[in-house]
Amino acid sequence: HIEDPKNVINNLIFTSPDNIQLASKILRYGWFEFPSNPEEEKYIIDKILWKSGFDIGIFPPYQRLFWKRLEKFLNIVKTYTIHDERDKELIRSAGVNFFVSLEEILDYSLSFITWALLSDHYDITKFKCNLDDARRFLASHLNGRQLGSNKTLKLNGEGKNTLYPLIKGFTILAELCNEMAKGRRDRLKRPKNKLPGYHGKTEIEQFPFIHTSLILDLRKKDFDRIIGFLKEVTAILEKSQICNIRNRIEHKRPN
């Protein structure tokens, strides 16, 4: 870039509150208020750049910690060859820390995406996510779903979950979304008295939340991509035998 994109945003948009409101309309989703301090200004600039397609890492601290622990675990595994108990302890310590972070990431991800796809955001959530509520929502919607011939999924609504149910949860969510799309569309249509007054009266502005679960209002290609992604998460983690590795690290085995 000839000019720093952050400077471009600052010079074009942050000249007035009206320009920020105009930018929020163009970007469609997300309200952008005029910043009251440098920290808010930096956050909004990064948010606009991210929505414009720039690679901006607006990530919470636990995500950085996950990558840091993964890198440390991999480095230790590559460096030490398990000659003695000290090597085993170093690998075990780094491994346990990494898997704690992995469970945390999977818990946050599965809780949020389940909440995002299945909730009624227009009438109930008002597009605001609370992690504790999302965890309870996850457990209430996925618990009891069939895992195999004689197993059912059990998730803790307080976030105290281990790898296996979290990994399986992504595929279970995909299956539930497919079931809803095939057999529950009519039952999950928003009641007419809950629709805004302009609905059906103009083509200029259409109401997008016809159903009480967001997943049913997505375009088919977006729906298919999400279902494929959810199944892929489970498939990749199962193929890597991540649960087996976790168990071997936690138990003091000879190798």
XYZ file of C-alpha atoms in Angstrom:
255
model
C 0.000 0.000 0.000
C 1.220 3.502 -0.826
C -0.686 4.887 2.158
C -1.316 3.128 5.458
C -4.969 1.922 5.336
C -5.439 3.046 8.939
C -4.520 6.605 7.967
C -6.926 6.463 5.021
C -9.795 5.390 7.289
C -8.885 8.058 9.824
C -8.747 10.841 7.219
C -11.872 9.823 5.299
C -14.275 8.603 7.963
C -13.242 10.074 11.298
C -13.734 13.656 10.195
C -17.320 13.713 11.484
C -19.957 11.546 13.225
C -22.035 11.664 10.021
C -19.246 9.995 8.058
C -19.008 7.215 10.629
C -22.767 6.612 10.460
C -22.570 6.558 6.660
C -19.754 3.997 6.846
C -21.839 1.812 9.169
C -24.700 1.834 6.654
C -22.387 0.856 3.804
C -20.848 -1.951 5.858
C -24.418 -3.022 6.745
C -23.855 -4.745 10.101
C -22.362 -3.311 13.276
C -22.947 0.103 14.805
C -19.984 2.495 14.725
C -20.208 5.311 17.243
C -17.868 8.294 17.167
C -14.882 7.345 19.392
C -14.377 9.170 22.675
C -10.757 8.105 23.256
C -7.740 6.735 21.298
C -8.479 3.139 22.319
C -12.029 3.284 20.898
C -10.709 4.968 17.759
C -8.169 2.188 17.171
C -10.827 -0.481 17.722
C -13.277 1.057 15.243
C -10.564 1.570 12.607
C -9.501 -2.073 12.925
C -13.149 -3.154 12.740
C -13.752 -1.175 9.540
C -10.561 -2.531 7.957
C -11.515 -6.097 8.898
C -14.977 -5.673 7.380
C -13.311 -4.243 4.257
C -11.253 -7.396 3.782
C -7.947 -6.511 5.425
C -6.216 -9.113 7.576
C -6.697 -7.528 10.985
C -6.239 -9.742 14.029
C -9.049 -8.628 16.348
C -8.713 -11.665 18.557
C -9.373 -12.142 22.277
C -6.410 -12.962 24.585
C -7.222 -16.655 24.935
C -6.730 -17.164 21.191
C -3.200 -15.753 21.311
C -2.508 -17.935 24.349
C -3.673 -21.003 22.409
C -1.201 -20.406 19.576
C 1.573 -19.618 22.028
C 0.997 -22.884 23.910
C 0.752 -24.874 20.679
C 4.066 -23.471 19.474
C 5.725 -24.266 22.801
C 4.329 -27.811 22.812
C 5.536 -28.482 19.262
C 8.980 -27.046 19.975
C 9.417 -29.210 23.071
C 8.240 -32.347 21.267
C 10.730 -31.696 18.461
C 13.586 -30.856 20.834
C 13.386 -33.599 23.452
C 13.648 -37.311 22.679
C 12.346 -38.678 26.020
C 15.639 -39.973 27.380
C 14.650 -39.525 30.995
C 11.827 -38.518 33.330
C 12.755 -34.831 33.055
C 12.047 -34.888 29.301
C 8.704 -36.583 29.925
C 7.729 -33.972 32.513
C 8.557 -31.098 30.146
C 6.490 -32.628 27.344
C 3.642 -33.509 29.711
C 3.542 -30.002 31.207
C 3.493 -28.251 27.828
C 0.951 -30.745 26.503
C -1.482 -30.333 29.379
C -1.377 -26.530 29.028
C -1.992 -26.772 25.290
C -4.959 -29.112 25.657
C -6.505 -26.863 28.298
C -6.383 -24.036 25.753
C -7.712 -26.295 22.986
C -10.721 -27.278 25.087
C -11.295 -23.612 25.870
C -11.194 -22.612 22.190
C -13.537 -25.440 21.185
C -15.912 -24.590 24.042
C -16.091 -20.920 23.053
C -16.408 -21.756 19.349
C -19.102 -24.423 19.661
C -21.086 -22.370 22.182
C -21.038 -19.250 20.025
C -21.766 -20.880 16.681
C -24.655 -22.915 18.133
C -26.086 -19.764 19.691
C -25.537 -17.793 16.476
C -27.136 -20.324 14.132
C -30.109 -21.477 16.190
C -31.183 -18.377 18.146
C -33.941 -15.892 17.406
C -31.780 -12.788 17.290
C -34.491 -10.390 16.181
C -36.973 -11.081 18.966
C -34.949 -12.625 21.804
C -31.167 -12.103 21.821
C -31.225 -8.636 20.229
C -27.922 -9.638 18.587
C -26.020 -9.624 21.881
C -24.118 -12.735 22.928
C -23.423 -13.642 26.538
C -21.026 -16.591 26.861
C -22.761 -18.080 29.904
C -26.121 -17.956 28.134
C -24.566 -19.392 24.967
C -23.139 -22.342 26.914
C -26.512 -23.131 28.441
C -28.136 -22.715 25.033
C -25.607 -25.166 23.567
C -26.303 -27.811 26.198
C -30.081 -27.453 25.937
C -30.080 -27.895 22.150
C -27.427 -30.584 21.630
C -27.630 -32.733 24.759
C -29.215 -36.117 24.207
C -28.456 -36.185 20.496
C -27.350 -39.589 19.237
C -23.585 -40.185 18.967
C -23.742 -43.793 17.875
C -25.735 -46.942 18.441
C -25.865 -46.579 22.229
C -24.323 -43.210 23.117
C -25.774 -39.726 23.459
C -24.028 -36.366 23.599
C -23.599 -34.850 27.059
C -22.396 -31.262 27.337
C -22.039 -29.250 30.523
C -23.941 -25.967 30.448
C -21.264 -24.274 32.551
C -18.491 -24.932 30.043
C -16.824 -27.793 31.928
C -16.450 -30.057 28.917
C -13.733 -32.404 27.715
C -12.410 -32.854 24.200
C -14.571 -35.759 23.041
C -18.044 -34.185 23.396
C -16.734 -30.840 22.120
C -15.247 -32.426 18.996
C -18.395 -34.457 18.333
C -20.551 -31.404 18.984
C -19.677 -29.738 15.672
C -20.974 -32.663 13.597
C -24.016 -33.022 15.855
C -24.793 -29.340 15.288
C -24.486 -29.848 11.521
C -26.935 -32.765 11.685
C -29.404 -30.714 13.729
C -29.221 -27.822 11.245
C -29.910 -30.226 8.373
C -32.919 -31.655 10.216
C -34.285 -28.173 10.817
C -33.842 -27.195 7.178
C -35.602 -30.321 5.908
C -38.472 -30.693 8.338
C -38.989 -27.697 10.592
C -39.118 -24.637 8.332
C -42.869 -24.151 8.597
C -42.926 -24.742 12.354
C -40.136 -22.226 12.891
C -41.624 -19.437 10.794
C -42.007 -16.208 12.719
C -45.637 -15.501 13.699
C -47.221 -12.764 11.592
C -47.818 -10.586 14.638
C -44.063 -10.634 15.314
C -43.113 -9.342 11.859
C -42.343 -5.624 11.342
C -45.014 -3.503 9.706
C -43.111 -3.006 6.458
C -42.716 -6.744 5.792
C -44.244 -7.807 2.482
C -45.265 -4.274 1.527
C -42.177 -3.171 -0.381
C -39.280 -4.647 -2.323
C -37.007 -1.781 -1.337
C -36.333 -3.113 2.141
C -36.944 -6.769 2.945
C -37.088 -8.270 6.418
C -34.387 -10.991 6.573
C -35.429 -12.867 9.736
C -38.456 -14.813 8.531
C -37.699 -17.757 10.830
C -36.942 -17.901 14.536
C -33.598 -19.627 13.899
C -30.988 -17.761 11.875
C -29.753 -20.884 10.068
C -33.065 -21.136 8.188
C -32.742 -17.627 6.749
C -29.293 -18.085 5.218
C -28.753 -18.492 1.486
C -28.363 -22.121 0.422
C -24.717 -21.729 -0.566
C -23.926 -20.157 2.809
C -25.910 -22.865 4.589
C -23.995 -25.588 2.742
C -20.634 -23.971 3.491
C -21.405 -23.784 7.206
C -22.572 -27.406 7.353
C -19.432 -28.505 5.523
C -17.238 -26.487 7.855
C -18.846 -27.935 10.990
C -18.368 -31.494 9.765
C -14.800 -30.716 8.731
C -13.874 -29.548 12.244
C -14.877 -32.908 13.697
C -13.275 -34.877 10.847
C -9.898 -33.116 11.114
C -9.669 -33.467 14.891
C -10.725 -37.113 14.802
C -8.265 -37.911 12.019
C -5.432 -36.414 14.070
C -6.401 -38.685 17.007
C -6.295 -35.667 19.295
C -8.227 -37.371 22.113
C -5.814 -40.301 22.135
C -2.828 -37.942 22.316
C -4.446 -36.071 25.194
C -5.038 -39.284 27.125
C -1.482 -40.522 26.602
C -0.035 -37.238 27.867
C -2.205 -37.056 30.972
C -1.395 -40.617 32.053
C 2.139 -41.542 32.995
C 2.737 -44.184 30.371
C 6.166 -45.606 29.548
C 6.125 -43.967 26.073
